[in-house]
Amino acid sequence: MLAILPQWLFYLLSGLLLGLLAGAAGVWYAVNRTSLEEEVEKTLVEADNGPAEFEAVEVSLTPMDWIRAGRHLQKQRKAAKKGWVKWYRIGSNLSEPKWVKPEKDGSGVPKYRDGDEPYYFPPEAMTTDARTGAHVAVHREGEADPINLEDPAYPGLPTDLVERTINLEAESDPPGFFDSFGMSTQALLWLAIGGSFIVYAGVRYLG
């Protein structure tokens, strides 16, 4: 049927259809935005100062799932703007993030009490989630102070140092002095990595 329509009429109908779709999308967005604000506010009010949860969605290839994922992200952004913190706890596994709103007490450090357990949220120990703008804190189960995400206590081993050490394995030197002790190339490799780590940690903390 479309093949027998004049070209100008085809373009006119196509334009009208696109206009109707755009208008429907605009109305849906306006209504949805209002309901989203109300939904986030209701979740945070019911949670008082926490913990609140925004249930994650499973995304497939359907447009509706993309919309749900977008709403999920918008909820987190709105919670972040209201001062709520994205909170992870590490036990036998890494928990799903919860949202809490720590309050300052006499010590001046924001604190959130989960039952009888107090958890502290010093700003210098948190980092910012690039997608939502929320402050992110990570605690181990039962530990009041968070893991300092900006400056972890245990120094990491630089990747370039590890790469240089691993390259020793590829040189395949002929048998030498260490062979008399029954040490394999792999054992020497890990011995070198361990020694490099000790030297690096000593220079960082004692230098």
XYZ file of C-alpha atoms in Angstrom:
207
model
C 0.000 0.000 0.000
C 2.849 2.392 0.828
C 4.321 1.797 -2.612
C 1.282 3.381 -4.336
C 1.256 6.531 -2.119
C 2.615 9.741 -3.648
C 6.041 10.572 -2.356
C 4.923 13.835 -0.737
C 2.111 12.056 1.095
C 4.497 9.378 2.324
C 6.823 12.029 3.763
C 3.886 13.867 5.316
C 2.576 10.734 7.022
C 6.071 9.828 8.191
C 6.528 13.300 9.667
C 3.193 13.143 11.436
C 4.039 9.719 12.862
C 7.419 10.905 14.133
C 5.766 13.981 15.640
C 3.222 11.861 17.456
C 5.952 9.565 18.786
C 8.051 12.523 19.952
C 5.033 14.082 21.656
C 4.140 10.830 23.390
C 7.764 10.444 24.539
C 7.737 14.002 25.916
C 4.517 13.447 27.850
C 5.818 10.136 29.186
C 9.073 11.757 30.304
C 7.246 14.591 32.121
C 4.957 12.171 33.962
C 7.778 9.722 34.633
C 10.061 12.445 35.983
C 7.490 13.486 38.554
C 6.875 9.910 39.633
C 10.620 9.317 39.859
C 11.060 12.262 42.248
C 8.195 10.984 44.383
C 9.550 7.420 44.370
C 13.049 8.478 45.458
C 11.694 10.787 48.155
C 9.417 8.046 49.479
C 12.295 5.532 49.608
C 14.577 7.937 51.490
C 11.886 9.106 53.908
C 10.922 5.527 54.778
C 14.577 4.673 55.352
C 15.035 7.731 57.622
C 18.857 7.924 57.598
C 19.380 4.435 56.145
C 19.925 1.940 54.979
C 18.016 2.454 51.752
C 18.338 0.276 48.679
C 17.698 0.908 45.005
C 17.247 -2.534 43.536
C 19.437 -3.049 40.490
C 17.832 -4.090 37.210
C 18.918 -6.731 34.758
C 19.521 -5.190 31.360
C 18.883 -7.136 28.164
C 18.333 -5.829 24.647
C 14.817 -4.482 25.097
C 14.189 -0.719 25.190
C 12.161 -1.105 28.392
C 15.197 -2.501 30.196
C 17.239 0.491 29.068
C 14.565 2.776 30.527
C 14.641 0.863 33.826
C 18.437 1.105 33.933
C 18.239 4.838 33.301
C 15.716 5.263 36.106
C 17.937 3.245 38.448
C 20.866 5.566 37.703
C 18.722 8.678 38.120
C 17.526 7.493 41.539
C 21.125 7.147 42.715
C 22.039 10.591 41.406
C 19.115 12.167 43.249
C 20.058 10.367 46.483
C 23.659 11.570 46.089
C 22.508 15.183 45.701
C 20.607 14.852 48.977
C 23.826 13.855 50.797
C 23.362 10.094 50.938
C 26.439 7.843 50.779
C 26.810 4.693 48.669
C 27.984 2.122 51.222
C 29.622 -1.282 50.693
C 30.499 -3.798 53.391
C 32.983 -6.637 52.981
C 32.368 -9.885 54.812
C 32.561 -13.316 53.228
C 31.564 -11.480 50.054
C 31.044 -7.907 48.851
C 27.547 -6.753 49.706
C 25.173 -4.969 47.392
C 25.521 -1.223 47.954
C 23.222 0.365 50.498
C 22.522 4.067 50.884
C 22.952 5.753 54.241
C 23.055 9.321 55.495
C 25.711 9.574 58.215
C 25.177 12.301 60.795
C 27.871 14.205 62.685
C 28.080 13.636 66.416
C 30.277 15.161 69.099
C 33.467 13.846 67.461
C 32.791 15.803 64.274
C 33.076 12.672 62.099
C 29.888 11.577 60.291
C 28.577 8.351 61.826
C 25.900 5.834 60.960
C 24.695 3.231 63.452
C 23.611 -0.132 62.057
C 21.789 -1.668 64.987
C 24.290 -1.517 67.862
C 27.328 -1.136 65.577
C 28.655 2.375 64.842
C 30.307 3.017 61.474
C 32.272 6.195 60.756
C 32.457 7.993 57.420
C 35.378 10.461 57.377
C 35.298 12.325 54.027
C 39.019 11.821 53.422
C 38.541 8.020 53.395
C 35.856 8.069 50.715
C 35.959 8.452 46.950
C 33.401 9.664 44.406
C 31.363 7.463 42.073
C 31.879 8.919 38.590
C 28.454 7.781 37.332
C 26.287 9.065 40.174
C 28.433 11.689 41.917
C 27.873 9.897 45.231
C 30.475 9.516 47.934
C 31.472 5.844 48.260
C 32.569 4.190 51.502
C 33.736 0.619 52.106
C 33.801 -1.020 55.552
C 34.817 -4.469 56.642
C 32.115 -6.204 58.646
C 32.446 -5.256 62.310
C 35.096 -2.548 61.749
C 34.014 0.989 62.610
C 36.548 2.810 60.460
C 36.360 2.473 56.661
C 38.995 1.292 54.237
C 40.798 4.398 53.053
C 40.184 4.278 49.308
C 42.518 7.208 48.651
C 45.513 5.835 50.581
C 45.274 2.124 51.477
C 47.469 1.076 54.387
C 49.132 -1.778 52.549
C 51.249 -0.584 49.599
C 50.620 -2.133 46.217
C 53.337 -3.432 43.951
C 53.853 -1.213 40.874
C 52.821 -2.991 37.681
C 55.906 -1.862 35.756
C 58.125 -3.405 38.446
C 56.265 -6.714 38.180
C 56.517 -6.627 34.376
C 60.272 -6.094 34.476
C 60.640 -8.986 36.903
C 58.456 -11.330 34.827
C 60.569 -10.539 31.772
C 63.455 -12.278 33.519
C 61.645 -15.557 32.915
C 61.760 -15.067 29.164
C 65.540 -14.646 29.057
C 66.083 -18.399 29.716
C 69.615 -18.175 31.111
C 71.780 -21.342 30.993
C 72.072 -23.471 34.163
C 74.012 -21.688 36.848
C 74.745 -21.489 40.537
C 71.119 -21.695 41.786
C 70.489 -24.983 39.967
C 72.588 -26.770 42.574
C 69.915 -25.844 45.164
C 67.114 -27.306 43.066
C 65.462 -23.898 42.519
C 63.364 -23.614 39.370
C 63.063 -20.501 37.229
C 59.524 -20.009 38.567
C 60.779 -20.100 42.160
C 63.461 -17.534 41.349
C 60.804 -15.371 39.701
C 58.605 -15.246 42.804
C 61.641 -14.743 45.023
C 62.597 -11.706 42.933
C 59.041 -10.331 43.085
C 58.957 -10.741 46.861
C 62.316 -9.021 47.245
C 61.237 -6.162 45.006
C 58.080 -5.690 47.056
C 60.011 -5.534 50.339
C 62.413 -2.955 48.909
C 59.527 -0.883 47.502
C 57.597 -0.929 50.805
C 60.710 0.028 52.747
C 61.494 2.957 50.461
C 57.903 4.225 50.604
C 57.461 4.123 54.374
C 60.999 4.677 55.615
C 62.333 6.970 52.897
